[in-house]
Coordinates of C-alpha atoms in Angstrom, one line a residue:
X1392 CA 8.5 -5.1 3.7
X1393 CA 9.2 -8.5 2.7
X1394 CA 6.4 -8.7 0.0
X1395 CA 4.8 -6.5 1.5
X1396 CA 6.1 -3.5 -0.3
X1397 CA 3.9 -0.1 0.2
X1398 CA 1.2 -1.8 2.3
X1399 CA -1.1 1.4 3.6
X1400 CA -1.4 1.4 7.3
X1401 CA -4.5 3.7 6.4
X1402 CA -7.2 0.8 7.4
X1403 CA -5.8 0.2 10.8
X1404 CA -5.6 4.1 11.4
X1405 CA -9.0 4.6 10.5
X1406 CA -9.7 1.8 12.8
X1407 CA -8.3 3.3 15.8
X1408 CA -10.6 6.7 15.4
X1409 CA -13.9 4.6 15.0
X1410 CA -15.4 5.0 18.3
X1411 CA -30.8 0.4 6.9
X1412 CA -29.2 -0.2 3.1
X1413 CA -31.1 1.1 0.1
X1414 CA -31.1 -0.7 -3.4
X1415 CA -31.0 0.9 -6.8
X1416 CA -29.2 3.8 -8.9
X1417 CA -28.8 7.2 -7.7
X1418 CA -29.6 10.1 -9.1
X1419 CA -27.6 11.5 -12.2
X1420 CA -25.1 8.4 -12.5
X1421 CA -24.8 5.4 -14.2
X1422 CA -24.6 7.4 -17.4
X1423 CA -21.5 7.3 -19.8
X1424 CA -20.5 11.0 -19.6
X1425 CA -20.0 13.2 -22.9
X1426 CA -17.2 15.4 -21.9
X1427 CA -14.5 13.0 -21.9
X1428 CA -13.4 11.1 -25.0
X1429 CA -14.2 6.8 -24.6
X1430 CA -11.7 5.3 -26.3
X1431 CA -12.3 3.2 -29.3
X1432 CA -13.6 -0.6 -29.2
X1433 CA -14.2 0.2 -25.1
X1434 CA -17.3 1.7 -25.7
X1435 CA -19.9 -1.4 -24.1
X1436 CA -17.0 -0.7 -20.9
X1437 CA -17.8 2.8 -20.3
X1438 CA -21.4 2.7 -20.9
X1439 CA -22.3 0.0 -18.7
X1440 CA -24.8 0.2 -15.6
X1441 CA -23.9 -0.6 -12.2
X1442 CA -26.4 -2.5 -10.0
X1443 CA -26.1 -1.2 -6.6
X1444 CA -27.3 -3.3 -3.6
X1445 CA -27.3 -2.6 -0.2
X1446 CA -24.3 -4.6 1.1
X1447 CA -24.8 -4.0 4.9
X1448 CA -24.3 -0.8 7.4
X1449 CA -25.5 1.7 4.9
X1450 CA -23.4 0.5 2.4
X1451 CA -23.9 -0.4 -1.3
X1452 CA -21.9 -3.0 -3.4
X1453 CA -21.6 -3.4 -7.1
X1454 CA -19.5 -5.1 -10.0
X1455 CA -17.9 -3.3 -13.0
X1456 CA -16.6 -5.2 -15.8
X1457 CA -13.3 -4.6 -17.7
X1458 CA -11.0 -6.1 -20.2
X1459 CA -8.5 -8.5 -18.6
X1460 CA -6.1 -7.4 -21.6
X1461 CA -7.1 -3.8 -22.8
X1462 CA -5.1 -4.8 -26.5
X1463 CA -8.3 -7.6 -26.7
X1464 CA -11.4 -6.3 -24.8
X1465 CA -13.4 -8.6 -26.7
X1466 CA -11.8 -11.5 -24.8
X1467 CA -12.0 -12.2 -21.0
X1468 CA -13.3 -9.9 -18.5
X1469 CA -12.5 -8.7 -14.9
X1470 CA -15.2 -8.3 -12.6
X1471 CA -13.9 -5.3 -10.5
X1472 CA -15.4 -5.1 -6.9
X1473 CA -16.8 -1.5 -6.1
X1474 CA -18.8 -0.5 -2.2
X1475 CA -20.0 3.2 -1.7
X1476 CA -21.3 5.1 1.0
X1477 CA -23.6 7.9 -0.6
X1478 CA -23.0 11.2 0.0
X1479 CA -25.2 12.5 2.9
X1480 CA -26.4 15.8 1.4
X1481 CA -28.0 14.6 -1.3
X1482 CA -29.3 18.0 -2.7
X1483 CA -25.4 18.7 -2.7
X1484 CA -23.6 16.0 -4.0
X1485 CA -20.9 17.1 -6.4
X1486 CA -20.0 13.5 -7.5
X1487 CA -17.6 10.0 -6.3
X1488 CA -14.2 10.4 -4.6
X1489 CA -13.0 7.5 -5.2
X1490 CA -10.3 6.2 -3.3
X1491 CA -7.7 3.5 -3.0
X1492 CA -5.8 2.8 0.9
X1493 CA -2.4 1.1 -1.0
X1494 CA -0.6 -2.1 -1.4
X1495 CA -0.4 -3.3 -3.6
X1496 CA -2.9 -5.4 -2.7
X1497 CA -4.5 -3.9 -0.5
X1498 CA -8.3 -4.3 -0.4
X1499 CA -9.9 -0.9 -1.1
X1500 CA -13.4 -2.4 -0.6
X1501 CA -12.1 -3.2 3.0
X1502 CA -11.0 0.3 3.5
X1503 CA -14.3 2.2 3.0
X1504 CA -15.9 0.0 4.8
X1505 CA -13.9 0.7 7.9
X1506 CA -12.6 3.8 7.0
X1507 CA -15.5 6.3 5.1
X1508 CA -16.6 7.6 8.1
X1509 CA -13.7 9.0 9.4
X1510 CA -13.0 11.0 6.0
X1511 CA -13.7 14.6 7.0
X1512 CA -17.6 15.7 7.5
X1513 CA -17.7 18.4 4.3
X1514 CA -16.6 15.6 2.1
X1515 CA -18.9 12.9 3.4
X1516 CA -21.7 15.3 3.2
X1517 CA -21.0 16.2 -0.6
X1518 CA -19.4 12.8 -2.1
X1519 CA -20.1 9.2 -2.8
X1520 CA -17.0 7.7 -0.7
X1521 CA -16.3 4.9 -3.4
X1522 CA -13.5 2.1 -2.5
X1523 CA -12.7 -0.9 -4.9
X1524 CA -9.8 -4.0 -5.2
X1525 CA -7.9 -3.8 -8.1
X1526 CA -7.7 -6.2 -10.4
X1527 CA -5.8 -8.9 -8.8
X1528 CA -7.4 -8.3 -5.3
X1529 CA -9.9 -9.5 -2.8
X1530 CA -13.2 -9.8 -4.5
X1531 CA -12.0 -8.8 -7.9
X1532 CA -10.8 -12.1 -9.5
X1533 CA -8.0 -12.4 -6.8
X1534 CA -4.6 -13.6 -7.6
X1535 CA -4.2 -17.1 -5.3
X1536 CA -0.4 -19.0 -5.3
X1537 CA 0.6 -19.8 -1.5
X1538 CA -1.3 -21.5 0.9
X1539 CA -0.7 -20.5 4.4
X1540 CA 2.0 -22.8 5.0
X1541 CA 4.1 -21.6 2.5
X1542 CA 3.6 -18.0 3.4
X1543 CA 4.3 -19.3 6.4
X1544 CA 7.4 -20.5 5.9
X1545 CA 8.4 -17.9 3.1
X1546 CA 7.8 -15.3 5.8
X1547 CA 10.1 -16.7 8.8
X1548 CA 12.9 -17.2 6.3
X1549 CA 15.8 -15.8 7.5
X1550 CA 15.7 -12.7 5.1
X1551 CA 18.8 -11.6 6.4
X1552 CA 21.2 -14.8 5.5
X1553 CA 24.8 -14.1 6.6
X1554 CA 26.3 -17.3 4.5
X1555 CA 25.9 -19.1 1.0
X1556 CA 24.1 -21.6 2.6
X1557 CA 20.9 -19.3 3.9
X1558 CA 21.2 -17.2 0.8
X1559 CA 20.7 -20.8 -1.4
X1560 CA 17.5 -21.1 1.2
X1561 CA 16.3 -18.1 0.7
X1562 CA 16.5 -18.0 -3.2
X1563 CA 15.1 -21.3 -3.4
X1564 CA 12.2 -20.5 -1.5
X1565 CA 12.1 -17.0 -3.2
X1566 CA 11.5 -19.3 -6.8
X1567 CA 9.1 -21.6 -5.2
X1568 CA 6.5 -18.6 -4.6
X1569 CA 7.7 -17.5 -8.6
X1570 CA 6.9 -21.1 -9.6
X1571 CA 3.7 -21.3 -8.1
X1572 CA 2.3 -18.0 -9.3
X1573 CA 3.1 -19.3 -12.5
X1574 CA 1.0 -22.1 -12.3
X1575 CA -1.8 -21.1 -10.4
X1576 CA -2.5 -17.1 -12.1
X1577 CA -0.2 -17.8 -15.0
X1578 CA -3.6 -16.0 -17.3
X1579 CA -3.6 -13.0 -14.9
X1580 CA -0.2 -12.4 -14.1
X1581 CA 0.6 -10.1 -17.2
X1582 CA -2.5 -8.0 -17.0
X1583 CA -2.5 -7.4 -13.2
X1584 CA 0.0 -4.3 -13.2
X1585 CA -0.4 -0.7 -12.5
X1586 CA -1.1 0.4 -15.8
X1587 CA -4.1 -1.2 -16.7
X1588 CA -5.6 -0.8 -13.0
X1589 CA -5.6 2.9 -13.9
X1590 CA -6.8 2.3 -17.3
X1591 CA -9.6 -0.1 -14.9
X1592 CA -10.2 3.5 -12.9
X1593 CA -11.2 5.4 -15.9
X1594 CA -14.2 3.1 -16.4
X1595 CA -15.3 3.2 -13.2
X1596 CA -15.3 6.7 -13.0
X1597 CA -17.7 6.8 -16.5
X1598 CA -19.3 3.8 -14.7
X1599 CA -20.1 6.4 -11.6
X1600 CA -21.4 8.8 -13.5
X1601 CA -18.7 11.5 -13.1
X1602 CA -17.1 13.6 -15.9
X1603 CA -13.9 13.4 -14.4
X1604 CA -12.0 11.9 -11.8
X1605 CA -12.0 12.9 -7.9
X1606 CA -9.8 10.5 -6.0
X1607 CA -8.2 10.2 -3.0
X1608 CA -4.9 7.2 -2.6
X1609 CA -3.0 6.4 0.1
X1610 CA 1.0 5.2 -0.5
X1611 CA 1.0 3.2 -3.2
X1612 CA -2.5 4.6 -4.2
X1613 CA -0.8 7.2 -5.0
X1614 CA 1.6 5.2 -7.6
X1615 CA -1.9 4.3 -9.0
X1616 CA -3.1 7.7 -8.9
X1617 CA 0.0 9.3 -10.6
X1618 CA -0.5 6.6 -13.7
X1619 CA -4.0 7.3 -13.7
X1620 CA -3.0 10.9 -14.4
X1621 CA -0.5 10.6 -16.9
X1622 CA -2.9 8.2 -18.6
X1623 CA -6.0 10.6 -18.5
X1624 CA -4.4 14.5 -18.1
X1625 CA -7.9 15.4 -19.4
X1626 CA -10.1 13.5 -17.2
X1627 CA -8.6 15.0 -13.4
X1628 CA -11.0 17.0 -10.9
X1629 CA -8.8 16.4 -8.1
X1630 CA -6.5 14.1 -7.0
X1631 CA -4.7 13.5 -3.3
X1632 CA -1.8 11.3 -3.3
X1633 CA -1.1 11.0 0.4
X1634 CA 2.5 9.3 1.3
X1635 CA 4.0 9.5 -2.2
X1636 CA 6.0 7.0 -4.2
X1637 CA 8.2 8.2 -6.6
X1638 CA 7.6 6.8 -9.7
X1639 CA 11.4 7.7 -11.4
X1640 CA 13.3 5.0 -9.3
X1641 CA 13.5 1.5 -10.2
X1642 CA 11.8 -1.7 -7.9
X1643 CA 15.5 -2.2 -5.8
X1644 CA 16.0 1.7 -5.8
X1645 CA 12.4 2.0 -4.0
X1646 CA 13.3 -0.8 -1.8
X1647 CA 16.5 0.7 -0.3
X1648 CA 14.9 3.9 -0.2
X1649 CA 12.3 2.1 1.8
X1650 CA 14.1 0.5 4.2
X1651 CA 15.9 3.8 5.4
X1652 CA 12.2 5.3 6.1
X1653 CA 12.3 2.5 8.5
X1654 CA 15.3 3.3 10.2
X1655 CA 14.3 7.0 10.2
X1656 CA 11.1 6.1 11.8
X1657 CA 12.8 3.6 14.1
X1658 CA 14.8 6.5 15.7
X1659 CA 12.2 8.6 16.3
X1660 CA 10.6 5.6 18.1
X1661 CA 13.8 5.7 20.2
X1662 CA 13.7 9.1 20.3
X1663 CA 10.1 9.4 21.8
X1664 CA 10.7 6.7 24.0
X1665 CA 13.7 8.4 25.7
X1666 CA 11.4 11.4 26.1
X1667 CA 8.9 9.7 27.5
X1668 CA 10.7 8.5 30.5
X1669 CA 11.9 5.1 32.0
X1670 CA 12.5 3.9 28.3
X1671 CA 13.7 -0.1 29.2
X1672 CA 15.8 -0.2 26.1
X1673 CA 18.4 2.9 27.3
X1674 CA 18.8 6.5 28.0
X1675 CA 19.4 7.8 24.5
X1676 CA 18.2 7.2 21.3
X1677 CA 21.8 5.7 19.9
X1678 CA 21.3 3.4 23.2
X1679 CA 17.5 2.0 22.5
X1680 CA 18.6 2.0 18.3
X1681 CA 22.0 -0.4 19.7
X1682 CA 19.6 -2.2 21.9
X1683 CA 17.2 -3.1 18.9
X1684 CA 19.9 -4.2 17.1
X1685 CA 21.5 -6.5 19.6
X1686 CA 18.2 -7.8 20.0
X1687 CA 17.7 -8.9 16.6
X1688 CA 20.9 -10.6 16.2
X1689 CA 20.1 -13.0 19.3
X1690 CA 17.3 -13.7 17.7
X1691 CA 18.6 -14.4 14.3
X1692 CA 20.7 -16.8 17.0
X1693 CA 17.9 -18.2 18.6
X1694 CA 14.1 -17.8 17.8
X1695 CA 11.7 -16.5 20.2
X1696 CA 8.7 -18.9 21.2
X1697 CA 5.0 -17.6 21.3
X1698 CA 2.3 -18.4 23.2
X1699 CA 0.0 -17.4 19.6
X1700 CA 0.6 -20.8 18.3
X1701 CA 3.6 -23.4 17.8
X1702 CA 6.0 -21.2 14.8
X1703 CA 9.2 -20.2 16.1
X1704 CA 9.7 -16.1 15.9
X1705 CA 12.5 -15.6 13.7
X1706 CA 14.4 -12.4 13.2
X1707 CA 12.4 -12.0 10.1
X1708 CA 9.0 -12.2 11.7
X1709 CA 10.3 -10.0 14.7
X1710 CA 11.3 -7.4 12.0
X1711 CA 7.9 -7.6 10.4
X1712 CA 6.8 -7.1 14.1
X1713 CA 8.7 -3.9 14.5
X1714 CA 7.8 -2.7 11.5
X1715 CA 4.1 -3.1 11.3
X1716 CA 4.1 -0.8 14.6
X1717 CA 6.5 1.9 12.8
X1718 CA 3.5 2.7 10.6
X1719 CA 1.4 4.2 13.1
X1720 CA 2.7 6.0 16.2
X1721 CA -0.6 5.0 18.0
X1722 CA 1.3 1.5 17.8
X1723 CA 4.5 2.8 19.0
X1724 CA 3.2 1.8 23.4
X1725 CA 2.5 -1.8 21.7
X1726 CA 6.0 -1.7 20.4
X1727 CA 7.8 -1.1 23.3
X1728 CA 5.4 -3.7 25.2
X1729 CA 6.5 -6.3 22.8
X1730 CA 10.3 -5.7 22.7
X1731 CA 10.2 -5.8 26.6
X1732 CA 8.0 -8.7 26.6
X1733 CA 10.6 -10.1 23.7
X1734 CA 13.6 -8.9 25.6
X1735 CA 13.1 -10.2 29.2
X1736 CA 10.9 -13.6 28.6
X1737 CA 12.6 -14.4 25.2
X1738 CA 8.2 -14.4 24.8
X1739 CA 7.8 -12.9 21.1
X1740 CA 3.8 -13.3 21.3
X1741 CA 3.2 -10.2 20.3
X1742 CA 5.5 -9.5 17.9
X1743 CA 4.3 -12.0 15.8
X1744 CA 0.6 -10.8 16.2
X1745 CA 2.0 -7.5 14.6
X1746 CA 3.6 -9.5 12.1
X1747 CA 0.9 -11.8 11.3
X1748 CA -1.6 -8.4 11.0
X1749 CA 0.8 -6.8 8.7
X1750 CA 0.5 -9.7 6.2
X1751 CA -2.5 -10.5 7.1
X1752 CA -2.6 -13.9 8.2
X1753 CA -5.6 -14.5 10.5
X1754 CA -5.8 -16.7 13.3
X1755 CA -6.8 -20.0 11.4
X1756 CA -3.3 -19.9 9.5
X1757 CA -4.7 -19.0 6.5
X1758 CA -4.0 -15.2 4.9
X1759 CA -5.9 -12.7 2.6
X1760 CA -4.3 -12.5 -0.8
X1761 CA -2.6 -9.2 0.4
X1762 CA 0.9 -10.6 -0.3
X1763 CA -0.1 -12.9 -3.7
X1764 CA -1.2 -9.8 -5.3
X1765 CA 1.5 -7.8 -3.9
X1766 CA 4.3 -9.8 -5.5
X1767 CA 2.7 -10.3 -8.6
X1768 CA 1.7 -6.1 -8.9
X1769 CA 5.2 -5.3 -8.3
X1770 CA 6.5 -7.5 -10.1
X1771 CA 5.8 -6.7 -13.9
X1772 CA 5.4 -3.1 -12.6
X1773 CA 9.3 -2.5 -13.3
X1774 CA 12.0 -4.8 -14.5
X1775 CA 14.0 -6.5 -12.3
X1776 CA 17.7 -7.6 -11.9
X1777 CA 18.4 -10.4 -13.8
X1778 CA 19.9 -12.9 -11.3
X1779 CA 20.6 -13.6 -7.4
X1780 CA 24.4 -12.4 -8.0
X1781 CA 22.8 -8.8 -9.4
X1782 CA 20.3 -8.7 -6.5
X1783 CA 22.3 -9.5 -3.8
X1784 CA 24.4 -6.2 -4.7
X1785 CA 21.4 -4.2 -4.2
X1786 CA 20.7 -6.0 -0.7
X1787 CA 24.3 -5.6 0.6
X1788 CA 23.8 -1.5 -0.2
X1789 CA 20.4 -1.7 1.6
X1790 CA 22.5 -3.1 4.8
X1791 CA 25.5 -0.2 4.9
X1792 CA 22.6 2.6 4.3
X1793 CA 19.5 0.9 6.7
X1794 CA 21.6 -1.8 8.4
X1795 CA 18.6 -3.1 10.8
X1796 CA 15.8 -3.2 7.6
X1797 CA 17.8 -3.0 4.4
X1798 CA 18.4 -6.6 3.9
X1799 CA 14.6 -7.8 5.2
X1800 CA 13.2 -4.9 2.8
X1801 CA 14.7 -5.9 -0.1
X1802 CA 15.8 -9.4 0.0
X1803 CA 11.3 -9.4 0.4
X1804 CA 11.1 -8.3 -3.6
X1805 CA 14.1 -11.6 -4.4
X1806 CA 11.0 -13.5 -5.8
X1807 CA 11.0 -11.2 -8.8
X1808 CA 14.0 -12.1 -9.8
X1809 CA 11.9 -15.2 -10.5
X1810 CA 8.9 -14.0 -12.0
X1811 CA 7.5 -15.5 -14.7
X1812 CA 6.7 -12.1 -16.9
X1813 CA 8.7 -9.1 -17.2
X1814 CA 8.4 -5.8 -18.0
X1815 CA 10.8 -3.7 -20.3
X1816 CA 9.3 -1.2 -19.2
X1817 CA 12.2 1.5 -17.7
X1818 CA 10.8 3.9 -15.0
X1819 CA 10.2 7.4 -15.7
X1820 CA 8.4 10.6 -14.1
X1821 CA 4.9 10.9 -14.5
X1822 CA 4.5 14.7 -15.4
X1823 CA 0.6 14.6 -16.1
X1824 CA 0.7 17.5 -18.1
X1825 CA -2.4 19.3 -19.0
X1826 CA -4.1 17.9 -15.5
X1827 CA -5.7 20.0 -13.5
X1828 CA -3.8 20.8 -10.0
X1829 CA -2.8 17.6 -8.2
X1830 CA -2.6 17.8 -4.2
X1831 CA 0.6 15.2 -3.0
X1832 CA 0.7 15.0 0.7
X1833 CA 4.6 13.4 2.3
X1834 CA 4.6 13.2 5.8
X1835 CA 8.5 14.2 7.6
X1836 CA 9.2 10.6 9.1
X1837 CA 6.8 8.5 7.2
X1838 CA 8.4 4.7 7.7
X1839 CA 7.5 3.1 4.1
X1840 CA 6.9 5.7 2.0
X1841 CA 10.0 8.6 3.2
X1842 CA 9.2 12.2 2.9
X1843 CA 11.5 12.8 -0.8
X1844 CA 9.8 11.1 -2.7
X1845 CA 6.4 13.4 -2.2
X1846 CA 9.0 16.1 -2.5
X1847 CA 10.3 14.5 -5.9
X1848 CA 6.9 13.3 -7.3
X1849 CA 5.5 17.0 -6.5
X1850 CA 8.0 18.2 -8.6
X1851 CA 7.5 15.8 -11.4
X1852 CA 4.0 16.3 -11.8
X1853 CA 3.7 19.5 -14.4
X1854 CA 0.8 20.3 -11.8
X1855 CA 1.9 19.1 -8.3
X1856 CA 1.5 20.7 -5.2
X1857 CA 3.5 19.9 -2.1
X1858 CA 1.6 19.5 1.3
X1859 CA 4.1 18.6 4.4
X1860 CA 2.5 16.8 7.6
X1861 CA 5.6 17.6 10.2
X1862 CA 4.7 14.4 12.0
X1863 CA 5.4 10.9 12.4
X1864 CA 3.8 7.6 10.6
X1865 CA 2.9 6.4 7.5
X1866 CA 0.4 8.9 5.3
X1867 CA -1.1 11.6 7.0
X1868 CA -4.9 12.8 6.1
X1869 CA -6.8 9.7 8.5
X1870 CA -4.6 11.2 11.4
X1871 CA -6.5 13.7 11.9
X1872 CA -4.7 16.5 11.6
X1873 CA -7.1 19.7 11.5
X1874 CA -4.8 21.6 9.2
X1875 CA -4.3 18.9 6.7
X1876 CA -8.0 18.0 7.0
X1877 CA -9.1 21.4 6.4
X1878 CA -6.4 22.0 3.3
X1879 CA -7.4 18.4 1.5
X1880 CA -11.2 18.5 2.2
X1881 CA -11.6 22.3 0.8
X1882 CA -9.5 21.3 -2.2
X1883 CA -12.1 17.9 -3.1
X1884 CA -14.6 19.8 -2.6
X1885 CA -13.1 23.3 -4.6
X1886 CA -10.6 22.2 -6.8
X1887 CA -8.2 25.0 -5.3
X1888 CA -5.2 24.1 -3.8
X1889 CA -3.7 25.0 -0.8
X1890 CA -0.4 27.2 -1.6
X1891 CA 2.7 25.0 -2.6
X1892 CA 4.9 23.9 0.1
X1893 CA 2.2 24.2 2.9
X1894 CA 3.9 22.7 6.0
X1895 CA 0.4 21.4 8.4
X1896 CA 1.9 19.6 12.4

């Protein structure tokens, strides 16, 4: 969503099940391991000590170093942020599961900290749960263009622009945020991409101590993860990608794709609250969906107020409300409470708290750099259409397919039209081959990243196996699902996978 492409949900999931530090190196890591090739001239990289210090609640903290450009890793470095929480059978410890929660952008120190506990008993008893922000991210040398006014603004653009005149708005504003990445992270921009994150994860995992990788990513973790593996075939224990993007289709082709997850997941919203009984918004799904609809396009009329502070709610921002609550069907009671709140008082208060915690803008007006490194990740990622007259085609298919997202999903990426450096880059399947099995969990009506594209990056991966969560929401292992708990913990801790195409709900 609206530079906010492939943000995890997996944080505020683990959030919703939460009901003395040590200093120092553990036992058996902190070596450079001798099973796995280090590739020449990175040798000072992958031999390197981490300093661990307790960093609060049980917790340890420490910084890895790696090339800003891998072609010169004599020249600057990246301090890459890294938090464990050691494994609680020590006597048993088979090694790190490292794990991203998505994004891009998102901060993966964040995530462990609210979110190791809630990973499933065997593993916490027998790994190091290991989180860390890419390069580009919270603590690790964080990419920094908009201050909160101007996401402000960028945000509540109408995203949607029905005339020349909002399209020029929107384009213009789209170039601004181009033009001041440029100038603010114009040395970071070209080496912030998932490629050389991946390359990043292959030190860390020498840096750990482990002879190969065991990792765990959630939505666009598992974009990362995928590159990781067709990087480093050799170096896989066992990977989880959990709500898969498929790595074949190009930046707009992922964006329409996108936006009809949304409208799949909006139905079953409409769906459930039909069920439910006494749904306000109609007595059919097709009535609540037209309702929605109607909705927005009053508001695109005429902004909702909010008692949050003094920014008008624009259809954009009331989008990005709905949205954020499509992720998790914990949020789906909140939802209806702020489309009736919305509907009856014209009062869009909470809408644009859901907004505002999707981007993550806190209550001061200022925001993480969730969407700065967003934008600039997907950005040289894949190329991009070469003008606003190329773009728009892509936005105007995005409407016929996902008519209530398409146009707020993709006219979000417009800003890449813009970007200073491009990839030429084409997209392609990541096979892995030679990897040892890799687990890729889709969930049936997941919002942001649908259910094909597990099915298709399964398929790609000379290795994959497909595990289904027949559910709703976006990823599916922190839901808590005993049967995909049972199937992803025994294969971390195993290696063997559960059989291809198990269906878990």
């Amino acid at each position: 969503m609206r530079a906010a492409r492939f943000i995890s949900a997996a944080t505020v999931l683990a959030l919703a099940m939460v009901t003395g530090c040590s200093d120092g190196d553990g036992d058996g890591e902190n070596k450079t391991t001798s099973s796995t090739s280090v590739p020449s001239g990175l040798e000072s990289f992958y031999g390197q000590k981490l300093s661990w210090k307790g960093c609060d609640k049980g917790f340890e903290c420490a910084t890895v170093q790696v090339p800003l450009n891998y072609a010169e890793p004599s020249g600057d470095k990246v301090g890459i942020s890294v938090i464990r929480l050691r494994a609680e059978d020590g006597s048993r410890r088979i090694g790190s599961l490292l794990t991203n929660p998505g994004g891009p952008g998102g901060s993966g120190v964040d995530f462990v900290r609210q979110a190791a506990r809630t990973f499933g008993s065997d593993l916490r008893r027998r790994f190091d749960i290991v989180g860390f922000d890419p390069r580009g991210v919270a603590a690790s040398d964080p990419v920094r263009c908009n201050t909160g006014p101007q996401l402000d603004e960028f945000f509540a653009t109408d995203a949607s622009p029905d005339d020349p005149k909002e399209t020029k708005t929107l384009a213009a504003r789209s170039r601004a945020f181009a033009e001041r990445c440029k100038t603010k992270a114009a040395s970071e921009l070209p080496y912030v991409g998932t490629a050389h994150a991946a390359r990043d994860m292959d030190i860390l995992r020498a840096a750990l101590g482990d002879d190969k990788l065991t990792y765990y990513g959630a939505s666009y973790g598992t974009y990362l993860g995928a590159d990781y593996a067709e990087q480093f075939p050799g170096n896989v224990r066992a990977l989880v990608l959990d709500g898969a993007v498929d790595p074949s289709l190009s930046s707009t082709e992922l964006l329409v794709e996108q936006a009809k997850g949304f409208e799949t997941a909006l139905r079953a919203f409409a769906d459930n609250c039909v069920k439910s009984g006494n749904c306000p918004f109609g007595n059919s799904a097709d009535a609540v969906v037209a309702k929605i609809s109607s909705f927005l396009a009053a508001v695109d009329k005429k902004p909702l107020t909010s008692n949050r502070d003094q920014r008008k709610v624009t259809e954009s921002l009331a989008v990005m409300g709905i949205a954020r609550s499509l992720y998790v069907k914990e949020y789906w009671p909140v939802l209806r409470q702020a489309l009736t709140q919305a509907m009856q008082n014209s009062d869009g208060t909470i809408l644009l708290a859901l907004a505002d915690e999707m981007v993550e803008r806190k209550p001061n007006g200022t925001y993480s750099n969730q969407t700065d490194a967003n934008m600039a990740v997907n950005c040289i990622d894949k190329p991009n259409p070469s003008d606003l007259a190329a773009y728009k085609r892509y936005a105007d298919q995005a409407e016929k397919v996902a008519p209530r997202f398409g146009p707020f999903v993709v006219w979000g990426g417009l800003p890449c039209v813009y970007w200073p450096y491009q990839t030429k880059q084409e997209p392609k399947p990541f096979t892995a081959k030679g990897a040892a099995p890799i687990v890729v969990i889709g969930t049936i009506r997941d919002p942001a990243t649908p259910y094909k594209w597990a099915q298709k990056l399964a398929g790609q991966l000379s290795s994959g196996v497909l595990l289904t969560f027949n559910g709703d929401g976006h990823t599916a292992y922190l839901q808590g699902n005993p049967c995909i708990t049972k199937a992803t913990d025994d294969y971390l801790i195993t290696t063997d996978p559960p059989k291809d195409g198990t269906t878990c709900g």
